[in-house]
Tab-separated table of C-alpha atoms (C1' of nucleotides) in Angstrom:
chain	number	residue	atom	x	y	z
A	5	MET	CA	0.000	0.000	0.000
A	6	PRO	CA	1.271	3.486	-0.826
A	7	VAL	CA	1.999	5.850	2.051
A	8	SER	CA	-0.675	8.025	3.655
A	9	LYS	CA	-1.008	11.724	2.864
A	10	LYS	CA	0.133	12.476	6.384
A	11	ARG	CA	3.321	10.478	5.954
A	12	MET	CA	3.844	12.002	2.506
A	13	ALA	CA	3.553	15.482	4.025
A	14	TYR	CA	6.339	14.592	6.440
A	15	ILE	CA	8.485	13.291	3.581
A	16	LEU	CA	7.894	16.500	1.615
A	17	GLN	CA	8.772	18.639	4.600
A	18	THR	CA	11.992	16.699	5.137
A	19	LEU	CA	12.955	16.917	1.462
A	20	GLN	CA	12.336	20.661	1.537
A	21	SER	CA	14.691	21.069	4.480
A	22	MET	CA	17.327	18.933	2.746
A	23	PHE	CA	17.097	20.617	-0.682
A	24	PRO	CA	15.372	24.001	-0.334
A	25	ASP	CA	16.803	25.317	-3.599
A	26	ALA	CA	16.398	22.257	-5.828
A	27	LYS	CA	15.821	23.216	-9.442
A	28	CYS	CA	16.504	22.052	-12.985
A	29	GLU	CA	20.266	21.838	-13.477
A	30	LEU	CA	20.220	21.564	-17.262
A	31	ASN	CA	21.626	24.809	-18.635
A	32	HIS	CA	19.240	26.666	-20.934
A	33	SER	CA	18.131	30.219	-21.602
A	34	ASN	CA	14.825	29.575	-23.396
A	35	PRO	CA	12.252	26.801	-24.000
A	36	PHE	CA	13.919	25.702	-27.243
A	37	GLU	CA	17.302	25.180	-25.572
A	38	LEU	CA	15.586	23.379	-22.699
A	39	ILE	CA	13.804	20.865	-24.905
A	40	ILE	CA	17.053	20.108	-26.748
A	41	ALA	CA	18.900	19.691	-23.446
A	42	VAL	CA	16.254	17.340	-22.037
A	43	VAL	CA	16.213	15.230	-25.205
A	44	LEU	CA	20.003	14.936	-24.946
A	45	SER	CA	19.832	14.042	-21.258
A	46	ALA	CA	18.226	10.632	-21.791
A	47	GLN	CA	20.522	7.987	-20.261
A	48	CYS	CA	23.256	10.585	-19.847
A	49	THR	CA	24.389	12.701	-16.913
A	50	ASP	CA	23.223	16.299	-16.917
A	51	LYS	CA	26.819	17.291	-16.208
A	52	LYS	CA	27.875	15.859	-19.572
A	53	VAL	CA	24.863	17.425	-21.291
A	54	ASN	CA	25.794	20.856	-19.925
A	55	GLU	CA	29.353	20.369	-21.083
A	56	VAL	CA	28.139	19.637	-24.632
A	57	THR	CA	25.351	22.222	-24.835
A	58	LYS	CA	27.738	24.948	-23.746
A	59	HIS	CA	29.272	24.763	-27.216
A	60	LEU	CA	26.185	23.434	-28.997
A	61	PHE	CA	23.968	26.403	-28.125
A	62	GLN	CA	26.527	28.862	-29.454
A	63	LYS	CA	26.450	27.143	-32.829
A	64	TYR	CA	22.751	26.192	-33.054
A	65	LYS	CA	20.353	28.904	-31.939
A	66	THR	CA	17.205	28.193	-33.972
A	67	PRO	CA	15.416	25.083	-35.309
A	68	GLU	CA	16.644	26.074	-38.780
A	69	ASP	CA	20.262	25.947	-37.613
A	70	TYR	CA	19.963	22.224	-36.822
A	71	LEU	CA	18.628	21.558	-40.327
A	72	ASN	CA	21.172	23.671	-42.171
A	73	VAL	CA	24.116	21.347	-41.468
A	74	PRO	CA	24.632	17.764	-42.674
A	75	LEU	CA	23.345	15.112	-40.276
A	76	GLU	CA	26.900	13.839	-39.882
A	77	GLU	CA	28.002	17.230	-38.593
A	78	LEU	CA	25.312	17.304	-35.910
A	79	GLU	CA	26.140	13.705	-34.969
A	80	ASN	CA	29.762	14.694	-34.589
A	81	ASP	CA	28.789	17.627	-32.365
A	82	LEU	CA	26.938	15.149	-30.101
A	83	LYS	CA	29.672	12.506	-30.209
A	84	GLN	CA	30.435	12.600	-26.481
A	85	ILE	CA	26.857	11.717	-25.585
A	86	GLY	CA	25.425	8.231	-25.602
A	87	LEU	CA	22.736	7.378	-28.169
A	88	PHE	CA	23.961	10.340	-30.188
A	89	ARG	CA	22.831	8.970	-33.556
A	90	ASN	CA	19.229	8.573	-32.420
A	91	LYS	CA	19.313	11.913	-30.700
A	92	ALA	CA	20.711	13.738	-33.739
A	93	LYS	CA	17.965	12.294	-35.952
A	94	ASN	CA	15.256	13.040	-33.403
A	95	ILE	CA	16.421	16.600	-32.894
A	96	ARG	CA	16.297	17.248	-36.637
A	97	LYS	CA	12.796	15.766	-36.878
A	98	LEU	CA	11.746	17.763	-33.837
A	99	CYS	CA	13.066	20.997	-35.384
A	100	GLU	CA	11.308	20.258	-38.645
A	101	THR	CA	8.000	19.799	-36.810
A	102	LEU	CA	8.511	23.021	-34.850
A	103	ILE	CA	9.021	24.904	-38.112
A	104	THR	CA	6.212	23.322	-40.136
A	105	GLN	CA	3.557	23.053	-37.413
A	106	TYR	CA	4.380	25.478	-34.607
A	107	GLU	CA	5.901	28.513	-36.326
A	108	GLY	CA	9.299	27.677	-34.863
A	109	GLU	CA	8.040	27.880	-31.268
A	110	VAL	CA	7.999	25.148	-28.588
A	111	PRO	CA	4.349	24.143	-27.963
A	112	LYS	CA	2.939	24.145	-24.419
A	113	THR	CA	0.470	21.274	-24.213
A	114	ARG	CA	1.389	17.714	-23.304
A	115	GLU	CA	-0.230	16.326	-26.429
A	116	GLU	CA	1.708	18.654	-28.727
A	117	LEU	CA	4.991	18.136	-26.888
A	118	GLU	CA	4.700	14.340	-26.917
A	119	SER	CA	4.057	14.412	-30.658
A	120	LEU	CA	7.614	15.706	-31.166
A	121	ALA	CA	10.356	13.216	-32.062
A	122	GLY	CA	12.399	12.153	-29.046
A	123	VAL	CA	9.943	13.700	-26.603
A	124	GLY	CA	8.074	11.348	-24.271
A	125	ARG	CA	6.084	11.923	-21.125
A	126	LYS	CA	9.087	12.700	-18.950
A	127	THR	CA	10.561	15.305	-21.300
A	128	ALA	CA	7.146	16.871	-21.853
A	129	ASN	CA	6.664	17.193	-18.094
A	130	VAL	CA	10.028	18.896	-17.631
A	131	VAL	CA	9.428	21.354	-20.469
A	132	MET	CA	5.917	22.185	-19.254
A	133	SER	CA	6.990	22.793	-15.675
A	134	VAL	CA	10.426	24.361	-16.112
A	135	ALA	CA	9.853	26.376	-19.287
A	136	PHE	CA	6.184	27.281	-18.909
A	137	GLY	CA	5.400	27.051	-15.192
A	138	ILE	CA	2.753	24.365	-15.615
A	139	PRO	CA	2.689	22.042	-12.565
A	140	ALA	CA	4.083	18.590	-13.396
A	141	ILE	CA	5.951	15.685	-11.818
A	142	ALA	CA	8.371	14.059	-14.256
A	143	VAL	CA	9.252	10.536	-13.184
A	144	ASP	CA	12.802	9.717	-14.205
A	145	THR	CA	15.060	6.953	-12.878
A	146	HIS	CA	15.799	8.908	-9.682
A	147	VAL	CA	12.172	9.696	-8.875
A	148	GLU	CA	11.135	6.130	-9.614
A	149	ARG	CA	13.892	4.642	-7.468
A	150	VAL	CA	13.414	6.835	-4.394
A	151	SER	CA	9.611	6.621	-4.575
A	152	LYS	CA	9.818	2.851	-4.495
A	153	ARG	CA	12.456	2.747	-1.765
A	154	LEU	CA	10.438	5.068	0.471
A	155	GLY	CA	7.309	2.994	-0.044
A	156	ILE	CA	5.482	5.806	-1.851
A	157	ALA	CA	5.027	3.457	-4.820
A	158	ARG	CA	5.050	-0.308	-5.228
A	159	PRO	CA	8.117	-1.990	-6.751
A	160	SER	CA	6.014	-3.275	-9.646
A	161	ASP	CA	4.501	0.142	-10.487
A	162	SER	CA	5.131	1.593	-13.944
A	163	VAL	CA	6.531	5.119	-14.217
A	164	LEU	CA	3.071	6.374	-15.108
A	165	GLU	CA	1.608	4.752	-11.993
A	166	VAL	CA	4.351	6.348	-9.897
A	167	GLU	CA	3.494	9.728	-11.416
A	168	LYS	CA	-0.223	9.318	-10.682
A	169	THR	CA	0.476	8.281	-7.096
A	170	LEU	CA	2.694	11.313	-6.529
A	171	GLN	CA	0.073	13.594	-8.084
A	172	ARG	CA	-2.522	12.213	-5.695
A	173	LEU	CA	-0.317	12.579	-2.599
A	174	VAL	CA	1.237	15.987	-3.351
A	175	PRO	CA	-0.637	19.322	-3.534
A	176	LYS	CA	-0.644	20.523	-7.134
A	177	GLU	CA	1.135	23.776	-6.340
A	178	GLU	CA	4.010	21.686	-4.967
A	179	TRP	CA	4.325	19.287	-7.905
A	180	THR	CA	7.227	21.007	-9.640
A	181	ASN	CA	9.204	21.722	-6.462
A	182	THR	CA	8.645	18.181	-5.261
A	183	HIS	CA	9.842	16.782	-8.567
A	184	HIS	CA	13.127	18.643	-8.266
A	185	ARG	CA	13.592	17.716	-4.613
A	186	LEU	CA	13.022	14.036	-5.369
A	187	ILE	CA	15.609	14.288	-8.148
A	188	PHE	CA	18.140	15.927	-5.822
A	189	PHE	CA	17.381	13.357	-3.127
A	190	GLY	CA	18.055	10.579	-5.645
A	191	ARG	CA	21.171	12.196	-7.088
A	192	TYR	CA	22.929	13.355	-3.963
A	193	HIS	CA	21.594	11.213	-1.133
A	194	CYS	CA	19.421	8.199	-2.013
A	195	THR	CA	21.798	7.214	-4.825
A	196	ALA	CA	21.404	4.085	-6.917
A	197	ARG	CA	24.590	2.621	-5.506
A	198	ASN	CA	25.598	3.069	-1.853
A	199	PRO	CA	22.703	5.249	-0.670
A	200	LYS	CA	23.455	7.229	2.514
A	201	CYS	CA	20.996	5.342	4.697
A	202	PRO	CA	22.952	5.719	7.982
A	203	GLU	CA	22.679	9.513	7.825
A	204	CYS	CA	19.242	9.693	6.215
A	205	PRO	CA	16.581	11.729	8.039
A	206	LEU	CA	13.932	9.491	6.442
A	207	LEU	CA	15.468	6.193	7.591
A	208	ASP	CA	12.864	5.586	10.309
A	209	LEU	CA	10.037	5.455	7.779
A	210	CYS	CA	11.943	3.893	4.867
A	211	PRO	CA	11.322	0.166	4.315
A	212	GLU	CA	14.271	-0.217	1.959
A	213	GLY	CA	16.582	1.767	4.198
A	214	LYS	CA	15.787	-0.350	7.241
A	215	LYS	CA	16.306	-3.505	5.221
A	216	ARG	CA	19.680	-2.244	4.037
A	217	MET	CA	20.778	-1.290	7.554
A	218	LYS	CA	20.154	-4.873	8.684
A	219	THR	CA	21.826	-6.700	5.848
A	220	HIS	CA	24.799	-4.397	5.310
B	26	DA	C1'	6.910	-6.084	-20.725
B	27	DA	C1'	11.155	-6.548	-22.834
B	28	DC	C1'	14.573	-4.938	-25.963
B	29	DT	C1'	17.651	-1.573	-28.252
B	30	DC	C1'	20.333	2.352	-28.617
B	31	DG	C1'	25.510	3.832	-26.533
B	32	DG	C1'	29.465	6.849	-24.911
B	33	DG	C1'	31.045	8.308	-20.534
B	34	DG	C1'	31.559	8.266	-15.341
B	35	DC	C1'	32.631	5.756	-11.421
B	36	DA	C1'	33.861	2.100	-8.035
C	27	DT	C1'	34.526	-4.989	-15.671
C	28	DG	C1'	29.800	-3.984	-14.425
C	29	DC	C1'	26.463	-0.799	-13.303
C	30	DC	C1'	24.275	3.539	-13.932
C	31	DC	C1'	23.259	7.999	-16.202
C	32	DA	C1'	17.177	13.971	-15.339
C	33	DG	C1'	14.361	7.957	-21.791
C	34	DA	C1'	12.018	7.080	-26.054
C	35	DG	C1'	10.593	4.103	-29.741
C	36	DT	C1'	9.743	-0.412	-31.424
C	37	DT	C1'	8.276	-5.206	-31.191
DNA sequence: AACTCGGGGCA
DNA sequence: TGCCCAGAGTT
């Protein structure tokens, strides 16, 4: 059974005290740069993405810029990032759609965003919340892992089920902040390998943490 | 639900 | 060397 709203409120309060300033760490200065950065961030550290986009965004500033070079050149510019061939193709398709259907602008609805190449539910959620201020909880590997460890979601839940559970347990005005705090919690504290259970303020209510403290 | 893409970081 | 990284698309 998922946690109660009361217990969730305590978790949220604790996360807020741990990461009061949690926010999107992908460098961007507009919605178009953000959507490119999030597409690139799939299965790649945001640190590496920022390293690459630092140069990328000086060279490519508009959707047209990505289409005005040979595909091989864009692939080469993304060489340091995993899955770079898929991402280069998707980004070009995405830019083409922006030009032909959205007057070169990044759309704001989930349906429109998810229709773009390389953009799924997670990326759409990030763009909506970070670029346009629309409340959303994007469930990535960190959010999924910590939600399941804390007992907020069941181990067998899909990412969509995890998202729905979080939406039900968290006040809508806190969705975006909570998303970023769960990410920070997963990145810097409740890490995939060697989570910091002994010094975790949530250990007392964490099923996985208590299990780990016994067996390790 | 499982599989594939995929170079880089880290223990 | 093996696991993981702010996933998405296909089968």
